[in-house]
PDB file of C-alpha atoms in Angstrom:
ATOM      1  CA  MET I   1      75.053  87.751  82.833  1.00 58.00           C
ATOM      2  CA  GLY I   2      72.429  89.221  80.800  1.00 60.00           C
ATOM      3  CA  GLN I   3      68.630  89.409  82.604  1.00 61.00           C
ATOM      4  CA  PRO I   4      65.301  88.308  80.844  1.00 60.00           C
ATOM      5  CA  TRP I   5      63.426  91.360  79.551  1.00 54.00           C
ATOM      6  CA  GLU I   6      59.895  91.857  78.269  1.00 57.00           C
ATOM      7  CA  PRO I   7      59.411  92.555  74.461  1.00 56.00           C
ATOM      8  CA  ASP I   8      58.608  96.372  74.981  1.00 76.00           C
ATOM      9  CA  GLU I   9      61.454  96.571  77.861  1.00 86.00           C
ATOM     10  CA  LEU I  10      63.995  94.905  75.377  1.00 87.00           C
ATOM     11  CA  GLY I  11      63.184  97.285  72.724  1.00 87.00           C
ATOM     12  CA  LYS I  12      63.467 100.393  75.032  1.00 90.00           C
ATOM     13  CA  THR I  13      66.983  98.563  76.183  1.00 92.00           C
ATOM     14  CA  ILE I  14      68.262  98.428  72.787  1.00 92.00           C
ATOM     15  CA  ALA I  15      67.228 101.629  71.789  1.00 92.00           C
ATOM     16  CA  GLY I  16      69.016 102.574  75.019  1.00 93.00           C
ATOM     17  CA  VAL I  17      72.382 100.684  73.938  1.00 94.00           C
ATOM     18  CA  ALA I  18      72.267 102.162  70.162  1.00 93.00           C
ATOM     19  CA  ARG I  19      72.451 105.560  71.772  1.00 94.00           C
ATOM     20  CA  ASP I  20      75.397 104.313  73.796  1.00 95.00           C
ATOM     21  CA  LEU I  21      76.945 103.366  71.069  1.00 95.00           C
ATOM     22  CA  LEU I  22      76.773 106.640  68.688  1.00 91.00           C
ATOM     23  CA  ALA I  23      77.666 108.621  71.755  1.00 93.00           C
ATOM     24  CA  GLN I  24      81.147 106.933  72.157  1.00 93.00           C
ATOM     25  CA  PRO I  25      83.860 109.452  71.107  1.00 90.00           C
ATOM     26  CA  THR I  26      86.038 106.906  69.438  1.00 91.00           C
ATOM     27  CA  LEU I  27      86.160 103.261  67.619  1.00 91.00           C
ATOM     28  CA  GLN I  28      87.510 101.779  70.597  1.00 93.00           C
ATOM     29  CA  ASP I  29      85.528 102.727  73.063  1.00 95.00           C
ATOM     30  CA  THR I  30      82.772 101.959  70.502  1.00 95.00           C
ATOM     31  CA  LEU I  31      83.743  98.142  70.179  1.00 96.00           C
ATOM     32  CA  ASP I  32      84.692  98.148  74.224  1.00 96.00           C
ATOM     33  CA  ARG I  33      80.848  99.234  74.775  1.00 96.00           C
ATOM     34  CA  ILE I  34      79.032  96.403  72.427  1.00 97.00           C
ATOM     35  CA  VAL I  35      80.964  94.168  74.326  1.00 97.00           C
ATOM     36  CA  HIS I  36      79.798  95.432  77.077  1.00 97.00           C
ATOM     37  CA  HIS I  37      76.452  95.391  76.310  1.00 97.00           C
ATOM     38  CA  ALA I  38      76.417  91.729  74.877  1.00 97.00           C
ATOM     39  CA  ILE I  39      77.145  90.760  78.672  1.00 97.00           C
ATOM     40  CA  ARG I  40      74.255  92.971  80.299  1.00 96.00           C
ATOM     41  CA  VAL I  41      71.913  92.165  77.796  1.00 96.00           C
ATOM     42  CA  VAL I  42      72.157  89.011  76.248  1.00 97.00           C
ATOM     43  CA  ASP I  43      70.664  86.423  78.713  1.00 95.00           C
ATOM     44  CA  GLY I  44      73.200  83.593  79.185  1.00 96.00           C
ATOM     45  CA  CYS I  45      76.067  86.147  78.178  1.00 97.00           C
ATOM     46  CA  GLU I  46      79.065  85.989  80.430  1.00 97.00           C
ATOM     47  CA  PHE I  47      81.695  86.612  78.412  1.00 96.00           C
ATOM     48  CA  ALA I  48      81.769  88.521  74.787  1.00 98.00           C
ATOM     49  CA  GLY I  49      84.140  89.590  72.185  1.00 97.00           C
ATOM     50  CA  ILE I  50      84.630  90.994  68.696  1.00 96.00           C
ATOM     51  CA  LEU I  51      86.805  88.968  66.319  1.00 94.00           C
ATOM     52  CA  SER I  52      87.772  90.430  62.847  1.00 91.00           C
ATOM     53  CA  VAL I  53      89.641  88.114  59.994  1.00 88.00           C
ATOM     54  CA  ARG I  54      91.809  90.314  57.617  1.00 84.00           C
ATOM     55  CA  ASP I  55      93.707  88.563  54.989  1.00 80.00           C
ATOM     56  CA  GLY I  56      93.559  85.313  57.221  1.00 80.00           C
ATOM     57  CA  GLN I  57      94.635  87.134  59.808  1.00 87.00           C
ATOM     58  CA  VAL I  58      92.502  86.989  63.215  1.00 91.00           C
ATOM     59  CA  GLN I  59      92.492  89.870  65.049  1.00 91.00           C
ATOM     60  CA  SER I  60      90.648  90.344  68.914  1.00 94.00           C
ATOM     61  CA  LEU I  61      89.182  93.999  68.212  1.00 95.00           C
ATOM     62  CA  ALA I  62      87.468  93.907  72.022  1.00 96.00           C
ATOM     63  CA  ALA I  63      87.620  91.150  74.607  1.00 96.00           C
ATOM     64  CA  SER I  64      85.805  91.004  77.861  1.00 96.00           C
ATOM     65  CA  ASP I  65      88.408  88.923  79.341  1.00 93.00           C
ATOM     66  CA  ASP I  66      91.580  87.215  78.368  1.00 95.00           C
ATOM     67  CA  GLY I  67      89.912  83.882  77.801  1.00 95.00           C
ATOM     68  CA  VAL I  68      88.270  85.378  75.090  1.00 96.00           C
ATOM     69  CA  VAL I  69      91.393  86.571  73.461  1.00 96.00           C
ATOM     70  CA  THR I  70      92.581  82.934  73.756  1.00 96.00           C
ATOM     71  CA  SER I  71      90.196  81.469  71.973  1.00 96.00           C
ATOM     72  CA  ASP I  72      90.354  83.992  69.565  1.00 96.00           C
ATOM     73  CA  ARG I  73      94.085  83.224  69.453  1.00 95.00           C
ATOM     74  CA  ILE I  74      93.354  79.164  68.889  1.00 96.00           C
ATOM     75  CA  GLN I  75      90.844  79.462  66.153  1.00 95.00           C
ATOM     76  CA  GLY I  76      93.381  81.534  63.977  1.00 94.00           C
ATOM     77  CA  GLU I  77      95.793  79.152  64.499  1.00 95.00           C
ATOM     78  CA  LEU I  78      93.668  76.561  63.973  1.00 95.00           C
ATOM     79  CA  ARG I  79      91.368  78.074  61.237  1.00 93.00           C
ATOM     80  CA  GLU I  80      88.622  76.482  62.413  1.00 94.00           C
ATOM     81  CA  GLY I  81      85.715  77.362  65.246  1.00 93.00           C
ATOM     82  CA  PRO I  82      81.893  79.173  65.198  1.00 91.00           C
ATOM     83  CA  CYS I  83      83.964  83.129  65.213  1.00 90.00           C
ATOM     84  CA  PHE I  84      86.516  82.165  63.172  1.00 90.00           C
ATOM     85  CA  ASP I  85      83.572  81.179  60.297  1.00 89.00           C
ATOM     86  CA  ALA I  86      81.218  83.763  61.216  1.00 86.00           C
ATOM     87  CA  ALA I  87      83.856  86.386  60.589  1.00 85.00           C
ATOM     88  CA  ARG I  88      84.348  85.084  57.220  1.00 79.00           C
ATOM     89  CA  ARG I  89      80.646  85.704  55.982  1.00 69.00           C
ATOM     90  CA  VAL I  90      79.727  81.552  56.441  1.00 60.00           C
ATOM     91  CA  SER I  91      76.812  82.225  58.355  1.00 66.00           C
ATOM     92  CA  GLU I  92      75.220  85.328  60.049  1.00 67.00           C
ATOM     93  CA  ILE I  93      74.544  83.601  63.070  1.00 80.00           C
ATOM     94  CA  TYR I  94      75.532  80.608  65.137  1.00 87.00           C
ATOM     95  CA  ARG I  95      74.134  79.484  68.717  1.00 90.00           C
ATOM     96  CA  LEU I  96      75.755  76.705  70.160  1.00 93.00           C
ATOM     97  CA  PRO I  97      73.850  76.206  73.552  1.00 93.00           C
ATOM     98  CA  ASP I  98      76.111  72.797  73.913  1.00 96.00           C
ATOM     99  CA  LEU I  99      79.638  73.784  72.320  1.00 95.00           C
ATOM    100  CA  ALA I 100      80.383  69.569  72.990  1.00 96.00           C
ATOM    101  CA  ALA I 101      78.015  68.672  70.635  1.00 95.00           C
ATOM    102  CA  ALA I 102      79.644  70.778  67.860  1.00 94.00           C
ATOM    103  CA  ARG I 103      82.914  68.691  68.160  1.00 94.00           C
ATOM    104  CA  ASP I 104      82.218  67.058  64.874  1.00 95.00           C
ATOM    105  CA  ARG I 105      82.524  70.291  63.215  1.00 93.00           C
ATOM    106  CA  TRP I 106      85.094  72.061  64.619  1.00 95.00           C
ATOM    107  CA  PRO I 107      86.524  69.009  65.716  1.00 96.00           C
ATOM    108  CA  ARG I 108      90.476  70.469  66.920  1.00 97.00           C
ATOM    109  CA  TYR I 109      89.013  73.658  68.571  1.00 96.00           C
ATOM    110  CA  VAL I 110      86.162  72.618  70.775  1.00 96.00           C
ATOM    111  CA  PRO I 111      88.636  70.254  72.575  1.00 96.00           C
ATOM    112  CA  ARG I 112      90.443  73.405  73.188  1.00 96.00           C
ATOM    113  CA  ALA I 113      87.276  75.617  73.970  1.00 96.00           C
ATOM    114  CA  LEU I 114      86.064  72.905  76.961  1.00 96.00           C
ATOM    115  CA  GLU I 115      89.806  73.443  78.421  1.00 96.00           C
ATOM    116  CA  LEU I 116      89.067  76.911  78.775  1.00 95.00           C
ATOM    117  CA  GLY I 117      85.468  76.371  80.471  1.00 95.00           C
ATOM    118  CA  ILE I 118      83.485  77.451  77.756  1.00 96.00           C
ATOM    119  CA  GLY I 119      80.336  75.543  77.554  1.00 96.00           C
ATOM    120  CA  GLY I 120      78.288  77.504  75.205  1.00 96.00           C
ATOM    121  CA  MET I 121      78.188  80.293  71.975  1.00 96.00           C
ATOM    122  CA  MET I 122      76.759  82.384  69.793  1.00 95.00           C
ATOM    123  CA  SER I 123      78.435  84.513  67.226  1.00 93.00           C
ATOM    124  CA  PHE I 124      76.982  86.897  64.706  1.00 93.00           C
ATOM    125  CA  LEU I 125      77.817  88.110  61.546  1.00 89.00           C
ATOM    126  CA  LEU I 126      78.448  92.110  61.950  1.00 90.00           C
ATOM    127  CA  TYR I 127      77.320  93.913  58.538  1.00 84.00           C
ATOM    128  CA  THR I 128      75.760  96.918  57.509  1.00 76.00           C
ATOM    129  CA  ASP I 129      74.598  96.714  53.928  1.00 69.00           C
ATOM    130  CA  ASP I 130      73.695  94.634  50.825  1.00 51.00           C
ATOM    131  CA  THR I 131      76.941  94.049  50.109  1.00 47.00           C
ATOM    132  CA  ARG I 132      77.883  92.828  53.711  1.00 56.00           C
ATOM    133  CA  GLU I 133      81.311  94.642  53.958  1.00 63.00           C
ATOM    134  CA  ASN I 134      82.847  92.825  56.605  1.00 71.00           C
ATOM    135  CA  LEU I 135      83.339  93.716  60.076  1.00 86.00           C
ATOM    136  CA  GLY I 136      83.959  90.842  61.981  1.00 89.00           C
ATOM    137  CA  ALA I 137      82.040  88.787  64.155  1.00 92.00           C
ATOM    138  CA  LEU I 138      80.294  89.911  67.584  1.00 95.00           C
ATOM    139  CA  ASP I 139      80.968  86.260  69.846  1.00 96.00           C
ATOM    140  CA  LEU I 140      79.389  85.749  73.008  1.00 97.00           C
ATOM    141  CA  TYR I 141      80.259  83.291  75.595  1.00 97.00           C
ATOM    142  CA  SER I 142      79.055  80.626  78.177  1.00 97.00           C
ATOM    143  CA  SER I 143      80.966  78.627  80.546  1.00 96.00           C
ATOM    144  CA  GLY I 144      78.089  76.505  81.166  1.00 94.00           C
ATOM    145  CA  PRO I 145      75.782  74.556  78.026  1.00 94.00           C
ATOM    146  CA  ASP I 146      71.839  75.747  77.842  1.00 93.00           C
ATOM    147  CA  ALA I 147      72.443  79.301  78.765  1.00 95.00           C
ATOM    148  CA  PHE I 148      71.577  80.363  75.068  1.00 95.00           C
ATOM    149  CA  THR I 149      68.252  80.114  74.419  1.00 93.00           C
ATOM    150  CA  PRO I 150      66.343  81.486  70.921  1.00 92.00           C
ATOM    151  CA  ARG I 151      65.305  84.376  73.138  1.00 93.00           C
ATOM    152  CA  SER I 152      69.050  84.980  73.363  1.00 95.00           C
ATOM    153  CA  GLU I 153      69.583  85.004  69.920  1.00 94.00           C
ATOM    154  CA  HIS I 154      67.485  86.961  69.194  1.00 93.00           C
ATOM    155  CA  THR I 155      68.076  89.562  71.763  1.00 95.00           C
ATOM    156  CA  GLY I 156      71.847  88.679  70.424  1.00 95.00           C
ATOM    157  CA  TRP I 157      70.798  89.554  66.584  1.00 94.00           C
ATOM    158  CA  LEU I 158      69.060  93.064  67.593  1.00 94.00           C
ATOM    159  CA  LEU I 159      72.268  93.772  69.529  1.00 96.00           C
ATOM    160  CA  ALA I 160      74.615  92.710  66.430  1.00 94.00           C
ATOM    161  CA  SER I 161      72.145  94.939  64.272  1.00 92.00           C
ATOM    162  CA  HIS I 162      72.897  98.546  65.856  1.00 93.00           C
ATOM    163  CA  ALA I 163      76.381  97.314  66.956  1.00 94.00           C
ATOM    164  CA  ALA I 164      77.080  96.950  63.407  1.00 92.00           C
ATOM    165  CA  VAL I 165      76.116 100.883  62.297  1.00 92.00           C
ATOM    166  CA  ALA I 166      77.680 102.141  64.924  1.00 93.00           C
ATOM    167  CA  PHE I 167      80.992  99.909  64.075  1.00 93.00           C
ATOM    168  CA  ALA I 168      80.312 100.792  61.039  1.00 90.00           C
ATOM    169  CA  GLY I 169      79.836 104.489  61.655  1.00 89.00           C
ATOM    170  CA  ALA I 170      82.659 104.974  64.252  1.00 87.00           C
ATOM    171  CA  ARG I 171      85.057 103.511  61.801  1.00 85.00           C
ATOM    172  CA  ARG I 172      84.400 105.851  59.031  1.00 85.00           C
ATOM    173  CA  GLN I 173      84.875 108.423  61.604  1.00 82.00           C
ATOM    174  CA  GLY I 174      87.876 107.464  62.394  1.00 73.00           C
ATOM    175  CA  GLN I 175      88.801 107.446  58.875  1.00 73.00           C
ATOM    176  CA  LEU I 176      87.969 110.433  58.196  1.00 73.00           C
ATOM    177  CA  HIS I 177      89.570 111.871  61.061  1.00 68.00           C
ATOM    178  CA  GLU I 178      93.197 110.073  59.883  1.00 74.00           C
ATOM    179  CA  ALA I 179      92.207 111.376  56.612  1.00 76.00           C
ATOM    180  CA  ILE I 180      91.966 115.397  57.754  1.00 77.00           C
ATOM    181  CA  THR I 181      95.105 114.837  60.493  1.00 78.00           C
ATOM    182  CA  THR I 182      97.606 113.797  57.358  1.00 82.00           C
ATOM    183  CA  ARG I 183      96.979 116.402  55.171  1.00 86.00           C
ATOM    184  CA  GLN I 184      96.831 118.898  57.843  1.00 86.00           C
ATOM    185  CA  ASP I 185     100.674 117.160  58.429  1.00 85.00           C
ATOM    186  CA  ILE I 186     101.540 117.231  55.244  1.00 88.00           C
ATOM    187  CA  GLY I 187     100.597 120.634  54.792  1.00 88.00           C
ATOM    188  CA  GLU I 188     102.438 122.310  57.629  1.00 88.00           C
ATOM    189  CA  ALA I 189     105.425 119.804  56.697  1.00 88.00           C
ATOM    190  CA  ILE I 190     105.538 121.386  52.895  1.00 89.00           C
ATOM    191  CA  GLY I 191     104.932 124.686  54.712  1.00 89.00           C
ATOM    192  CA  ILE I 192     108.353 124.129  56.863  1.00 88.00           C
ATOM    193  CA  LEU I 193     109.985 122.414  53.904  1.00 88.00           C
ATOM    194  CA  MET I 194     109.087 126.052  52.041  1.00 89.00           C
ATOM    195  CA  GLU I 195     110.496 128.274  54.555  1.00 86.00           C
ATOM    196  CA  ARG I 196     113.667 126.018  55.056  1.00 85.00           C
ATOM    197  CA  TYR I 197     115.008 125.681  51.589  1.00 86.00           C
ATOM    198  CA  LYS I 198     113.318 128.681  49.931  1.00 88.00           C
ATOM    199  CA  ILE I 199     111.179 126.675  47.326  1.00 89.00           C
ATOM    200  CA  THR I 200     107.637 125.904  45.607  1.00 91.00           C
ATOM    201  CA  ARG I 201     104.753 124.539  47.090  1.00 88.00           C
ATOM    202  CA  ASP I 202     104.920 121.720  44.274  1.00 88.00           C
ATOM    203  CA  GLN I 203     109.245 121.054  44.987  1.00 88.00           C
ATOM    204  CA  ALA I 204     108.784 120.695  48.968  1.00 88.00           C
ATOM    205  CA  PHE I 205     106.007 117.920  47.749  1.00 88.00           C
ATOM    206  CA  GLU I 206     108.034 116.398  46.416  1.00 88.00           C
ATOM    207  CA  LEU I 207     110.957 116.741  48.220  1.00 88.00           C
ATOM    208  CA  LEU I 208     108.864 114.999  51.053  1.00 88.00           C
ATOM    209  CA  LYS I 209     107.402 111.968  48.333  1.00 87.00           C
ATOM    210  CA  LYS I 210     110.984 111.352  47.441  1.00 88.00           C
ATOM    211  CA  ALA I 211     112.589 111.056  51.083  1.00 87.00           C
ATOM    212  CA  SER I 212     109.368 108.650  52.183  1.00 87.00           C
ATOM    213  CA  GLN I 213     110.144 106.371  49.224  1.00 86.00           C
ATOM    214  CA  ASP I 214     114.227 106.918  49.574  1.00 86.00           C
ATOM    215  CA  ARG I 215     113.521 105.445  53.440  1.00 86.00           C
ATOM    216  CA  ASN I 216     109.932 103.190  52.635  1.00 87.00           C
ATOM    217  CA  VAL I 217     108.219 105.301  55.535  1.00 85.00           C
ATOM    218  CA  LYS I 218     104.485 105.931  54.848  1.00 87.00           C
ATOM    219  CA  LEU I 219     104.172 109.587  53.666  1.00 86.00           C
ATOM    220  CA  ARG I 220     102.257 110.653  56.704  1.00 84.00           C
ATOM    221  CA  GLU I 221     104.211 109.125  59.129  1.00 87.00           C
ATOM    222  CA  LEU I 222     107.182 111.704  57.201  1.00 87.00           C
ATOM    223  CA  ALA I 223     105.258 114.847  57.596  1.00 87.00           C
ATOM    224  CA  ARG I 224     103.800 114.098  61.177  1.00 85.00           C
ATOM    225  CA  SER I 225     108.094 114.054  61.854  1.00 87.00           C
ATOM    226  CA  VAL I 226     109.086 116.689  60.147  1.00 87.00           C
ATOM    227  CA  THR I 227     105.947 118.785  61.907  1.00 86.00           C
ATOM    228  CA  GLU I 228     107.245 117.687  65.363  1.00 84.00           C
ATOM    229  CA  THR I 229     110.962 117.689  65.397  1.00 83.00           C
ATOM    230  CA  GLY I 230     111.517 120.334  62.818  1.00 75.00           C
ATOM    231  CA  GLU I 231     114.207 118.994  60.942  1.00 76.00           C
ATOM    232  CA  ALA I 232     114.105 118.457  57.091  1.00 73.00           C
ATOM    233  CA  PRO I 233     113.806 114.515  56.000  1.00 70.00           C
ATOM    234  CA  LEU I 234     117.485 114.677  54.072  1.00 63.00           C
ATOM    235  CA  GLY I 235     120.293 113.006  54.419  1.00 49.00           C
TER     236      GLY I 235
END
C-alpha cells in the first residue's frame, strides 16, 4: 500500500517513476511497472491494473492479481463499471472511495465487485495529447472503503499522466521495431525466392503476396515462415 508523501518528496518520487518507466525494454514491461508503481506511491492503493476497450472488447493489459483481471472481465461482460467507462473516455477520473455508494450508477457491476472484496476504486483515462488518443484506463483498488482521498487522486493523476507518456512511447517503439522486423523478414524471404526460382525482386514479391492471399495468412507471417524454414510458399 502506498505511503503518505510530502509535496517535495512526491515530486521526486514521480520523477523517479517517470525515469523508470522510460527505461523499460518492452511495452509489457512498461505496463507492468506502471501497475507496480501505482501500488507503491498512491496512498490507499492495494492492487491495480490497466484496462483497454477496443472495438467494444475489454482487455486486461496489466494486472497486479487475478482479482483485477476478474473485475475487468465482469465489466466487459456487463458493459458497465468505472474502469469500463473511463477507458471509453466518458471521464478522465473516477474517485469512488466507497464503491457501495455507486450502486445506483453501476447496478450490476458494483454487487459483483463487492463480492470480489473491492471496497473502493479510482480510474484514470490514459491519454497524451489534445486528440486524447485512447490508451485505456489506469485502475486502482482498495479492499475497504474510504482508503482513497483527494490526495490519493492527485497522486494518481500525476502517475497516470507520466504513465500515459511512457505507454505511448513504448507502444510507438514496439510498432517501429515490428515494422523494421517485418521489412527485414519480407526482404529476406524475397531474396530466398529470387535465388530458388531465379526470378526478379518484383516477381518474388508478387509470388509472396499471392501466396499470402491464397492461404489467408498475413504477409509478414508468411515471410517469417519462409525465412525460418527456407520453404517456398507454393503448393
